[in-house]
Short mmCIF file of C-alpha atoms and ligand atoms in Angstrom, two decimals:
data_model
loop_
_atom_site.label_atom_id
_atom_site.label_comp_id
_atom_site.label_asym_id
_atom_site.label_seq_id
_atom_site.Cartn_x
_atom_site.Cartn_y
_atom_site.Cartn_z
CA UNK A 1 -42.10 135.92 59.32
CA UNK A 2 -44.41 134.13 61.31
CA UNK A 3 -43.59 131.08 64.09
CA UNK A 4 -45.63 128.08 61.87
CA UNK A 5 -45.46 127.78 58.11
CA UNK A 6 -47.90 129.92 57.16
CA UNK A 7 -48.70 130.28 53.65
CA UNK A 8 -51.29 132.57 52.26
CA UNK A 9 -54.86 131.10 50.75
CA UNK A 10 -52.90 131.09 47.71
CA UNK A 11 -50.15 129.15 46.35
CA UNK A 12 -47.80 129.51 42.84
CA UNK A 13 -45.31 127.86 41.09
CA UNK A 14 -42.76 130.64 40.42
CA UNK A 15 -39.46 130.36 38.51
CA UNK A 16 -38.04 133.62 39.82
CA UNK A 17 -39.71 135.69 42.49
CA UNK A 18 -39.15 139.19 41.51
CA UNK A 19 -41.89 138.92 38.48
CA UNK A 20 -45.59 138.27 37.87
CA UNK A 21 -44.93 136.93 34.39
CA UNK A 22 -43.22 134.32 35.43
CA UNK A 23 -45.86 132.36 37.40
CA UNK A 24 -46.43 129.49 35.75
CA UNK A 25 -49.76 127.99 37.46
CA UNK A 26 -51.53 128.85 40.65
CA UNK A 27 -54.07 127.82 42.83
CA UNK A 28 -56.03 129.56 45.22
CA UNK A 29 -59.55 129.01 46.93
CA UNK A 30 -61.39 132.88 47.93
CA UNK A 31 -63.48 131.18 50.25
CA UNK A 32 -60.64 129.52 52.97
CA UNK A 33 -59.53 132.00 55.52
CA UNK A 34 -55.79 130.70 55.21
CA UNK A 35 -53.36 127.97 53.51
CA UNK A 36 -51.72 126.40 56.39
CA UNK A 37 -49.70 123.34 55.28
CA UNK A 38 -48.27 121.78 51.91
CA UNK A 39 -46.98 118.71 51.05
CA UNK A 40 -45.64 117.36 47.68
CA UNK A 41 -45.72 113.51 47.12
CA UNK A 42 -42.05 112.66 45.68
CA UNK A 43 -43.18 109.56 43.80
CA UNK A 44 -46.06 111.01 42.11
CA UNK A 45 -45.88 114.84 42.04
CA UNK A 46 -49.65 115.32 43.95
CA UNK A 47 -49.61 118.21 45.83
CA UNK A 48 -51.60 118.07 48.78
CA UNK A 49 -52.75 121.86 51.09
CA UNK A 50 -53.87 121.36 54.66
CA UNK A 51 -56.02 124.55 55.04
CA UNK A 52 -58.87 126.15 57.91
CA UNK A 53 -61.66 124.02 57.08
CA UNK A 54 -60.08 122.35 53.81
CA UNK A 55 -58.02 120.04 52.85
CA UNK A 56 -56.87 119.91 49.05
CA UNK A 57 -55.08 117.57 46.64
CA UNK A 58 -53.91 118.61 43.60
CA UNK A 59 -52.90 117.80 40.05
CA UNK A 60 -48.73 118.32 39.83
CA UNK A 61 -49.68 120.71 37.45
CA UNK A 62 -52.04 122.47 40.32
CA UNK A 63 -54.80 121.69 38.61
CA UNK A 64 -57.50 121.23 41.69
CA UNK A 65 -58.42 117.07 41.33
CA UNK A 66 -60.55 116.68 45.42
CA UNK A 67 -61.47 119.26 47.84
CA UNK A 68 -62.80 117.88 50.75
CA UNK A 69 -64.52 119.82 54.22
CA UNK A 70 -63.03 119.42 57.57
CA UNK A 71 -65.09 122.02 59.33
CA UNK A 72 -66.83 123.98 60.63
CA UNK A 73 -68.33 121.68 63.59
CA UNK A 74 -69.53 122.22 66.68
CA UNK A 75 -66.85 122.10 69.60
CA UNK A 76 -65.88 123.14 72.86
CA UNK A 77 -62.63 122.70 74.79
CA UNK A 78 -64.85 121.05 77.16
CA UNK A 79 -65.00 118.35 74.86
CA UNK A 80 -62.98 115.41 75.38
CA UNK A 81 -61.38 113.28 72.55
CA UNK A 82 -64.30 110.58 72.34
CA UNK A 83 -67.47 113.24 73.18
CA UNK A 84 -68.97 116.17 72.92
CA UNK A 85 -72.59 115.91 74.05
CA UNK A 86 -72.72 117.64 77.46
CA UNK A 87 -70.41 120.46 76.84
CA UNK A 88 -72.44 123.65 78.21
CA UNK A 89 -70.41 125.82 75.35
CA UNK A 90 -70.18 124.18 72.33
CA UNK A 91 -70.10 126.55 69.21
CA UNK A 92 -69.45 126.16 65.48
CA UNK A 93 -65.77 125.99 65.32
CA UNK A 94 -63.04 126.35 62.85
CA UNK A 95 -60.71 123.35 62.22
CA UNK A 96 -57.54 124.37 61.09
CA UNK A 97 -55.61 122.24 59.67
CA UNK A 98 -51.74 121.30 62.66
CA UNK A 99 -50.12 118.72 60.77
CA UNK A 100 -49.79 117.17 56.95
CA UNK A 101 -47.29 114.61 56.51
CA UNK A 102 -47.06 111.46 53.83
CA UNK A 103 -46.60 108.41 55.18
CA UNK A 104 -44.52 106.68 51.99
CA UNK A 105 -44.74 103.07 54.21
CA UNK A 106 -48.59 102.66 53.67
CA UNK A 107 -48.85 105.58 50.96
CA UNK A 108 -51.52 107.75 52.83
CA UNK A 109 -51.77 111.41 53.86
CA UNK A 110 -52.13 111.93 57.68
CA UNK A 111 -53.77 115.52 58.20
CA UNK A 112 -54.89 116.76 61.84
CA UNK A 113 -56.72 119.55 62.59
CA UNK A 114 -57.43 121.44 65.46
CA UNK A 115 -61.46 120.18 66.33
CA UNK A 116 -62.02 117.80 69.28
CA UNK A 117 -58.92 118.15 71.09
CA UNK A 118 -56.51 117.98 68.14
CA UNK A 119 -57.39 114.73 65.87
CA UNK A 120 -55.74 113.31 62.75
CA UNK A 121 -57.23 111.29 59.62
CA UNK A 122 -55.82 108.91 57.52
CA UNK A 123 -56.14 109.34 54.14
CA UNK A 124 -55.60 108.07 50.35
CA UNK A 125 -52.99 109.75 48.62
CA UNK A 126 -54.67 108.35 44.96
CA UNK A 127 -58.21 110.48 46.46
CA UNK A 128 -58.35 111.75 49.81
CA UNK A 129 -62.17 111.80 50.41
CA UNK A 130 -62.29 108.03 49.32
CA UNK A 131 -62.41 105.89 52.66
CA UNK A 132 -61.16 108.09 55.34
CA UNK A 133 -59.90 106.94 58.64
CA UNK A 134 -60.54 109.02 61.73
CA UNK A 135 -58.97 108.04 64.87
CA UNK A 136 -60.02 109.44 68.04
CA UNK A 137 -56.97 110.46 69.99
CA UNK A 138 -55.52 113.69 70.83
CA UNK A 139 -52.43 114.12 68.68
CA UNK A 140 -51.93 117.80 67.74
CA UNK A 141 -52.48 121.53 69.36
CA UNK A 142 -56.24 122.64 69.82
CA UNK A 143 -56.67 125.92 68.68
CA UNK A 144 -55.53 128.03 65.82
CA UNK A 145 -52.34 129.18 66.97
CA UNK A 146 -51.23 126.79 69.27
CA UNK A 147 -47.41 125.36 67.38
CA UNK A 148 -47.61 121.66 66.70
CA UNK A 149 -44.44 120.15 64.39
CA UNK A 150 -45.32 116.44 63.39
CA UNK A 151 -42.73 114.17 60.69
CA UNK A 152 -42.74 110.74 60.01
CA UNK A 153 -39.08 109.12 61.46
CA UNK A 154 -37.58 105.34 62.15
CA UNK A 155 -38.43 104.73 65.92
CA UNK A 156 -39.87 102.30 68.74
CA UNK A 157 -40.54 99.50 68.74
CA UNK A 158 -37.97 97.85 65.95
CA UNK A 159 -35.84 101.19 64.44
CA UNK A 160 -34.76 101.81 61.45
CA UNK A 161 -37.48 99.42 60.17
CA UNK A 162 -40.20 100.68 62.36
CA UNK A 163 -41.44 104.14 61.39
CA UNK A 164 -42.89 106.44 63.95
CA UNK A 165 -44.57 109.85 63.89
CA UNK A 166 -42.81 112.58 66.02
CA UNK A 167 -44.91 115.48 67.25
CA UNK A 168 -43.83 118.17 69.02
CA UNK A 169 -47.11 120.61 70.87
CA UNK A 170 -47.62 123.18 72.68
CA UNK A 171 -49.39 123.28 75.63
CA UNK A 172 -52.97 124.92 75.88
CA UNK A 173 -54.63 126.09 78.48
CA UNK A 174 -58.44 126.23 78.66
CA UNK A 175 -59.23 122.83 78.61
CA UNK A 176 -59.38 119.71 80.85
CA UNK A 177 -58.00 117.42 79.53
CA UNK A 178 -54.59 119.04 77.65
CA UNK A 179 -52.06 117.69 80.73
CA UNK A 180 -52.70 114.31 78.44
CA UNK A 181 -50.99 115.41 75.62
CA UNK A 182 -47.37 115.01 75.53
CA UNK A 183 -44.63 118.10 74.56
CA UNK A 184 -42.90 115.95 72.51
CA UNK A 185 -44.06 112.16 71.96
CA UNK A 186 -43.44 109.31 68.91
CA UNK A 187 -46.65 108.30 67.87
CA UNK A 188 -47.57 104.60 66.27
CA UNK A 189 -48.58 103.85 62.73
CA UNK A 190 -49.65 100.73 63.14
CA UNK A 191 -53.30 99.96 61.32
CA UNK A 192 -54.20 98.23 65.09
CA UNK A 193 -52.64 101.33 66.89
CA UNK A 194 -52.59 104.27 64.82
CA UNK A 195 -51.16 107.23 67.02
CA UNK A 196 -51.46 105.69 70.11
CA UNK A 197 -47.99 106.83 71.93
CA UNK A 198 -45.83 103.75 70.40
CA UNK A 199 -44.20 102.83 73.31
CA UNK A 200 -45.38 102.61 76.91
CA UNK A 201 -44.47 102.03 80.00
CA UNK A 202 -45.88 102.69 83.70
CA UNK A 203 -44.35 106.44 84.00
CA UNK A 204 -42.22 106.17 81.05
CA UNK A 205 -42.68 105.22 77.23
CA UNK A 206 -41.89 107.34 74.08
CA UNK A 207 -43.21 111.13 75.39
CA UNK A 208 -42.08 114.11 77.34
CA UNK A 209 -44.30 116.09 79.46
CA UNK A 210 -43.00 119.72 80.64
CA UNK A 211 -44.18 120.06 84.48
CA UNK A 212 -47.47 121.21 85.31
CA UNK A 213 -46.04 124.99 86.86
CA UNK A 214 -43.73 125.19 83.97
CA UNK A 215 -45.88 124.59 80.78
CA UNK A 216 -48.23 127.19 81.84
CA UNK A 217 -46.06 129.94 82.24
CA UNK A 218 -43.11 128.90 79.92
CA UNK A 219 -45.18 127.95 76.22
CA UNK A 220 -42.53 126.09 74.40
CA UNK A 221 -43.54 127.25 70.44
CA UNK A 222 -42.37 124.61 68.16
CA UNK A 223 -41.24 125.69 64.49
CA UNK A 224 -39.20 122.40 62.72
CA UNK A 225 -38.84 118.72 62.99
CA UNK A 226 -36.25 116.49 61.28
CA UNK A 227 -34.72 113.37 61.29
CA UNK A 228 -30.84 112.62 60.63
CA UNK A 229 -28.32 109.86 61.36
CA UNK A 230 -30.26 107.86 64.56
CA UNK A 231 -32.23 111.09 66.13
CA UNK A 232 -34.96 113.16 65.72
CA UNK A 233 -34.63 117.00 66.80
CA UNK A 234 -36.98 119.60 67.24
CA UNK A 235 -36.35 123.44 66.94
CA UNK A 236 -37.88 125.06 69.80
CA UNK A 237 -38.35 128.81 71.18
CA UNK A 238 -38.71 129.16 74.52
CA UNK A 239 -37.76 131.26 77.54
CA UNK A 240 -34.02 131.05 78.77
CA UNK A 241 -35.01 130.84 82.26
CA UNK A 242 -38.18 131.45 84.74
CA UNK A 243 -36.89 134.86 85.80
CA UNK A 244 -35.44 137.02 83.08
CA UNK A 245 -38.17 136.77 80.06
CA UNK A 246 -35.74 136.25 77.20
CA UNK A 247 -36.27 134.26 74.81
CA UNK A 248 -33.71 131.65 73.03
CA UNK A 249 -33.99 128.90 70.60
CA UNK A 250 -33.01 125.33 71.63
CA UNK A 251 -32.91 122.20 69.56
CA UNK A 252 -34.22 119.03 71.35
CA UNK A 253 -33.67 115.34 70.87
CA UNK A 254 -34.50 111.97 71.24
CA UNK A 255 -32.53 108.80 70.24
CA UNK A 256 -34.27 106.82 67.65
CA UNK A 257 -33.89 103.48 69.43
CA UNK A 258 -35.09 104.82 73.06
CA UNK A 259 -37.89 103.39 74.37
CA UNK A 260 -38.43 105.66 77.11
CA UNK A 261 -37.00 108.95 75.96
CA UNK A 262 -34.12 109.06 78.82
CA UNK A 263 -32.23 110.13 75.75
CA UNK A 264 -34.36 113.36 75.43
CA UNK A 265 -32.03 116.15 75.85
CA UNK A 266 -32.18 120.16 74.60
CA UNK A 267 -29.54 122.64 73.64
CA UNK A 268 -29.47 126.27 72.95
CA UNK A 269 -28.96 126.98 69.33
CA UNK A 270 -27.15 130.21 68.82
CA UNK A 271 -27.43 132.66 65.85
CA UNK A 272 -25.11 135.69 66.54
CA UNK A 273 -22.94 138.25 65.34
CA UNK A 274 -21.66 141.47 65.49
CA UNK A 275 -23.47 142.09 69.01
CA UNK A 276 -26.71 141.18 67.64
CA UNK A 277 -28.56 138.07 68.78
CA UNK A 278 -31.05 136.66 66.32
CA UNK A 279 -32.22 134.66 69.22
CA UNK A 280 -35.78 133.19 67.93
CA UNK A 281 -35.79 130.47 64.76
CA UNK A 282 -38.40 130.58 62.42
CA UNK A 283 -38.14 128.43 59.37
CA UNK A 284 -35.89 125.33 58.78
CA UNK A 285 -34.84 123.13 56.54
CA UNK A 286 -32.42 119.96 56.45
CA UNK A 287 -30.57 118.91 53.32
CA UNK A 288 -27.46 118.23 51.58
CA UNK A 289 -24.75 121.20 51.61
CA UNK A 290 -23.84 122.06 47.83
CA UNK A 291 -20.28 121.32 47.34
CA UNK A 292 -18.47 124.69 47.94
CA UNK A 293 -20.55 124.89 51.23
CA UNK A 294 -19.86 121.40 52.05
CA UNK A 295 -15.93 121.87 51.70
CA UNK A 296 -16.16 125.11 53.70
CA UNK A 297 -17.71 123.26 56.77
CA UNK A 298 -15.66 120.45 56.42
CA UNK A 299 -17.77 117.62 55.72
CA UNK A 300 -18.60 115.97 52.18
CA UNK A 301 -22.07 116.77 50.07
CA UNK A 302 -23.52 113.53 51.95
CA UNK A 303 -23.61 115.02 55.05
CA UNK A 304 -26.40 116.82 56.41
CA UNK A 305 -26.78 120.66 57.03
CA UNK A 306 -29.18 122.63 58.76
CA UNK A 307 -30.07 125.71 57.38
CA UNK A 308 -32.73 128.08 59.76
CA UNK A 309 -33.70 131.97 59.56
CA UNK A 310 -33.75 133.49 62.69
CA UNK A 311 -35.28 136.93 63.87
CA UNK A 312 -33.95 139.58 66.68
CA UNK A 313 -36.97 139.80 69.23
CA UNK A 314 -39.16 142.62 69.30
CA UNK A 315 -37.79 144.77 72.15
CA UNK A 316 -41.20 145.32 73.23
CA UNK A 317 -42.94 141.71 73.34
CA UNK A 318 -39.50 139.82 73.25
CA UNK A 319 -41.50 136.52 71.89
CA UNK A 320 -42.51 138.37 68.62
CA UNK A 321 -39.67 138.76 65.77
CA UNK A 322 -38.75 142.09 65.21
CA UNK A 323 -37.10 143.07 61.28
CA UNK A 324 -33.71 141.67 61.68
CA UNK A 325 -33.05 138.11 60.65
CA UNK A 326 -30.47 136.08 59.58
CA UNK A 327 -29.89 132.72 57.97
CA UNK A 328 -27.57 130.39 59.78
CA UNK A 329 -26.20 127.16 58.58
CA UNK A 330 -25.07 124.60 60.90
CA UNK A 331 -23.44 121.08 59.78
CA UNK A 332 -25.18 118.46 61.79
CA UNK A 333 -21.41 116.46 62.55
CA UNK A 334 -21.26 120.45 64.99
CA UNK A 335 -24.55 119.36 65.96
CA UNK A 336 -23.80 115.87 67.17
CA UNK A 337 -21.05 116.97 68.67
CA UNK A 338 -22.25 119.89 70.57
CA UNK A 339 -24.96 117.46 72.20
CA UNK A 340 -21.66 114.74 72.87
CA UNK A 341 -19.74 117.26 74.43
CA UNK A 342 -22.92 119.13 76.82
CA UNK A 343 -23.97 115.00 77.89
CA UNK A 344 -20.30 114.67 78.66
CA UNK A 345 -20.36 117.71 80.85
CA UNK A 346 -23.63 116.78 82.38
CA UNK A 347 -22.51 113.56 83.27
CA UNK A 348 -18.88 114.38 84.71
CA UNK A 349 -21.18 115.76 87.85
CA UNK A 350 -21.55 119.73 85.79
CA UNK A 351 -25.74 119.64 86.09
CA UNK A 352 -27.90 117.50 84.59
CA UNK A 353 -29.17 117.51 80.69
CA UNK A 354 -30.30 121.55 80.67
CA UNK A 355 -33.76 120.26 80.83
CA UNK A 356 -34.55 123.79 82.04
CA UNK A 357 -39.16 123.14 82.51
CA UNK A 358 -38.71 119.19 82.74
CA UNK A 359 -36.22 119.23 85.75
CA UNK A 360 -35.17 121.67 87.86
CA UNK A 361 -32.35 123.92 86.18
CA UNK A 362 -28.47 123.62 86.44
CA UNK A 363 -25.75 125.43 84.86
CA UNK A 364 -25.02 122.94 82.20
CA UNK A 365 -25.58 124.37 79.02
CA UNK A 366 -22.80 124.19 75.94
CA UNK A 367 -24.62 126.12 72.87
CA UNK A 368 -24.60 125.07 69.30
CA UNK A 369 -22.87 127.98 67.05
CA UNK A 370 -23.71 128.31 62.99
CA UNK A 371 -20.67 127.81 60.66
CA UNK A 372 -21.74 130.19 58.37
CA UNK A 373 -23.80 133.42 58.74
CA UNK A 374 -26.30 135.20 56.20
CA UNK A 375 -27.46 138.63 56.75
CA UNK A 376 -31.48 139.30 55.27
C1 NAG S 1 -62.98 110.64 45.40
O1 NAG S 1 -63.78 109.88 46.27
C2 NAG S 1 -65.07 110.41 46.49
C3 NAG S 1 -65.74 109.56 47.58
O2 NAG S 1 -65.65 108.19 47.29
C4 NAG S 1 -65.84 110.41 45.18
O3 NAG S 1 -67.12 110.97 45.36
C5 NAG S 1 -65.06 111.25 44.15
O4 NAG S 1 -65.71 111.18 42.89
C6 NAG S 1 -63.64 110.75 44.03
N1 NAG S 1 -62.90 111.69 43.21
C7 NAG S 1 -62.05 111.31 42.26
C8 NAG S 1 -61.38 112.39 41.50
O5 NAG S 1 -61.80 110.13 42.05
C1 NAG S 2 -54.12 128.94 71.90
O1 NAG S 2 -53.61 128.54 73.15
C2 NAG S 2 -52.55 129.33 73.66
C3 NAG S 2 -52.05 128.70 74.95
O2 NAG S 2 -53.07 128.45 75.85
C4 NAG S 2 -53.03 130.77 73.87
O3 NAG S 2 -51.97 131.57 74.32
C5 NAG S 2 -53.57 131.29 72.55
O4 NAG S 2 -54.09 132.58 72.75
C6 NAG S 2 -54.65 130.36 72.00
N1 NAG S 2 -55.04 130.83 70.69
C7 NAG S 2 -56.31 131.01 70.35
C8 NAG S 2 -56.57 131.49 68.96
O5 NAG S 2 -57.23 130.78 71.12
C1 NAG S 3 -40.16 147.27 60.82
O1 NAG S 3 -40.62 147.48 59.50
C2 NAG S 3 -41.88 148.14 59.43
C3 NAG S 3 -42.30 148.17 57.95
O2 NAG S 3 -41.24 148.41 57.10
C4 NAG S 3 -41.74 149.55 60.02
O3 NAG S 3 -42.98 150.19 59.98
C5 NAG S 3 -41.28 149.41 61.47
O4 NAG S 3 -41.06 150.68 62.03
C6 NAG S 3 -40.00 148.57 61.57
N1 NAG S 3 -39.71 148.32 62.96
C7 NAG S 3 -38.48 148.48 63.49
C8 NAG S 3 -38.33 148.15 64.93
O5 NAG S 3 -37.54 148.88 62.82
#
């Protein structure tokens, strides 16, 4: 599996997944390098593909209704946000497409690719090539392979009414001005301000930057976003600490009604068992538990449950899954709790909030075990 959602220049509607037959419709495009993102509008059924250099929308039946081109254009990481005209090594470049997320509040379609520093557009959901909005502000990761995560949540500066968009980046190096795009930040969606960082303050407001020794050395890859009950988390990989290279998963999160992000705060995530550590998430997804799986955990079929596949690491480059994975399901109730009872800890003088790159490290760290186990 890889780190992003990946999907290949080809997509299908299956009803099982062992047999050709049973494809119903697909959709593919043997000019685009690579499918990167998909989105499926719950009100009308439009599917929409974020791809390298494309971005689709689609009939609910697949049927192929605009295809619009976002690239190749000449860029440079020289380039900053608003310019490109003096950069000594501009070449054609590749824009593949970060981020594709429905805003349901103003019904568009909010795709960013990687060109000029990491833009989005605004677009109409009823024909996304009719009266596109690009706004000039560095939003998402660079290159191709770069993790950005990016969801639309309630946020600064009136939650739940307001709605924000949380994006989580990793840091690039290469170009000047990258140590001006936040790790994790909430993003307006206001017509006047779209993706400007919604709140701000002199050295606060609503972003996180990892330190300038730490993001180099320590890339922070991030693979899911969600939002549930008041907070927005992030599923991270990252290394454990600056000496050992290992590799863990934490989950980070902000309070929805925090202006500044002093609520910001990570935990290890743990996927174990029977001495082997599936150590790096992969894939995620939040929902409802089914009703067997709901009374097993304890909680009712309300309640949210995170389900994520993790992967041993590859002995050899440890940030790399190896073959092993497993599926782990976590009730987020454990969740909440785990993050009470490690703020607790911090705050009874045990360390500080195991903010391992952001602040210097302590010994504070409580980690998050799955309920249930699944063996792939
Ligand atoms: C979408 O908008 C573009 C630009 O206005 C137009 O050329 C195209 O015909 C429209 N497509 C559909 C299916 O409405
Ligand atoms: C993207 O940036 C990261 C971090 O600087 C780097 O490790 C990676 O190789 C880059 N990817 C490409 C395709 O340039
Ligand atoms: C993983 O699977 C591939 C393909 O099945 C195989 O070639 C490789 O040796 C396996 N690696 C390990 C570490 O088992």
């Amino acid at each position: 599996m890889r780190s992003s959602l990946t999907l290949l220049a080809a997509i299908a509607f299956v009803v099982a997944v062992a047999d050709p037959t049973d494809i119903i419709r697909t959709f593919g495009d043997k000019k685009v390098q690579a499918f990167n993102h998909l989105v499926v509008d719950k009100n009308t059924g439009r599917v929409y593909i974020g791809a390298v250099n494309r971005l689709y929308q689609l009939s609910p039946d697949l049927d192929l209704v605009v295809s619009e081109e976002t690239g190749p254009k000449e860029d440079s990481e020289d380039c900053s946000v608003l310019e490109c005209n003096n950069a000594q090594n501009k070449k054609l470049t590749d824009n593949v497409n970060k981020a594709l997320v429905i805003d349901y509040t103003t019904t568009r379609l909010i795709a960013c690719g990687s060109l000029f520093q990491g833009i989005c557009s605004v677009r109409n959901l009823q024909n996304i090539s009719d009266g596109t909005q690009e706004i000039r502000e560095a939003v998402v990761a660079n290159n191709a392979t770069a993790s950005t995560v990016a969801f639309i949540a309630p946020g600064p500066p009136n939650p739940p009414v307001s709605q924000v968009m949380y994006v989580g980046v990793t840091f690039t190096l290469g170009s000047p001005y990258r140590s001006e795009v936040p790790a994790v930040s909430s993003r307006s969606l206001d017509k006047d301000r779209m993706f400007a960082i919604a709140q701000t303050a002199v050295t606060t407001g609503t972003r996180m930057f990892v330190n300038s020794l730490a993001r180099e050395r320590y890339p922070i890859t991030y693979v899911y976003g969600f939002s549930s009950d008041g907070f927005s988390y992030f599923l991270t990989t990252q290394m454990r600490d600056t000496t050992s290279g290992l590799y863990i998963s934490k989950l980070v999160r902000v309070c929805h009604d925090d202006e500044n992000y002093y609520s910001y705060t990570e935990i290890p995530i743990d996927c174990t068992s029977d001495g082997r550590k599936y150590n790096l998430v992969q894939a995620a997804y939040v929902g409802k538990a089914g009703s067997d799986l709901a009374s097993d955990l304890g909680i009712t079929a309300q309640d949210d449950v995170l389900f994520a596949v993790f992967s041993e690491s590859d002995p050899v480059t440890a940030n790399k899954p190896s073959n092993f994975s497993a599926l782990c399901v976590y009730s987020l109730k454990a969740i909440r709790r785990k993050f009470m009872q490690n703020i607790k800890h911090c705050f009874s003088g045990n360390g500080q909030r195991g903010l391992d790159f952001i602040s210097p490290s302590h010994p504070c760290v409580l980690t998050v075990s799955p309920i249930r186990h699944y063996f792939l």
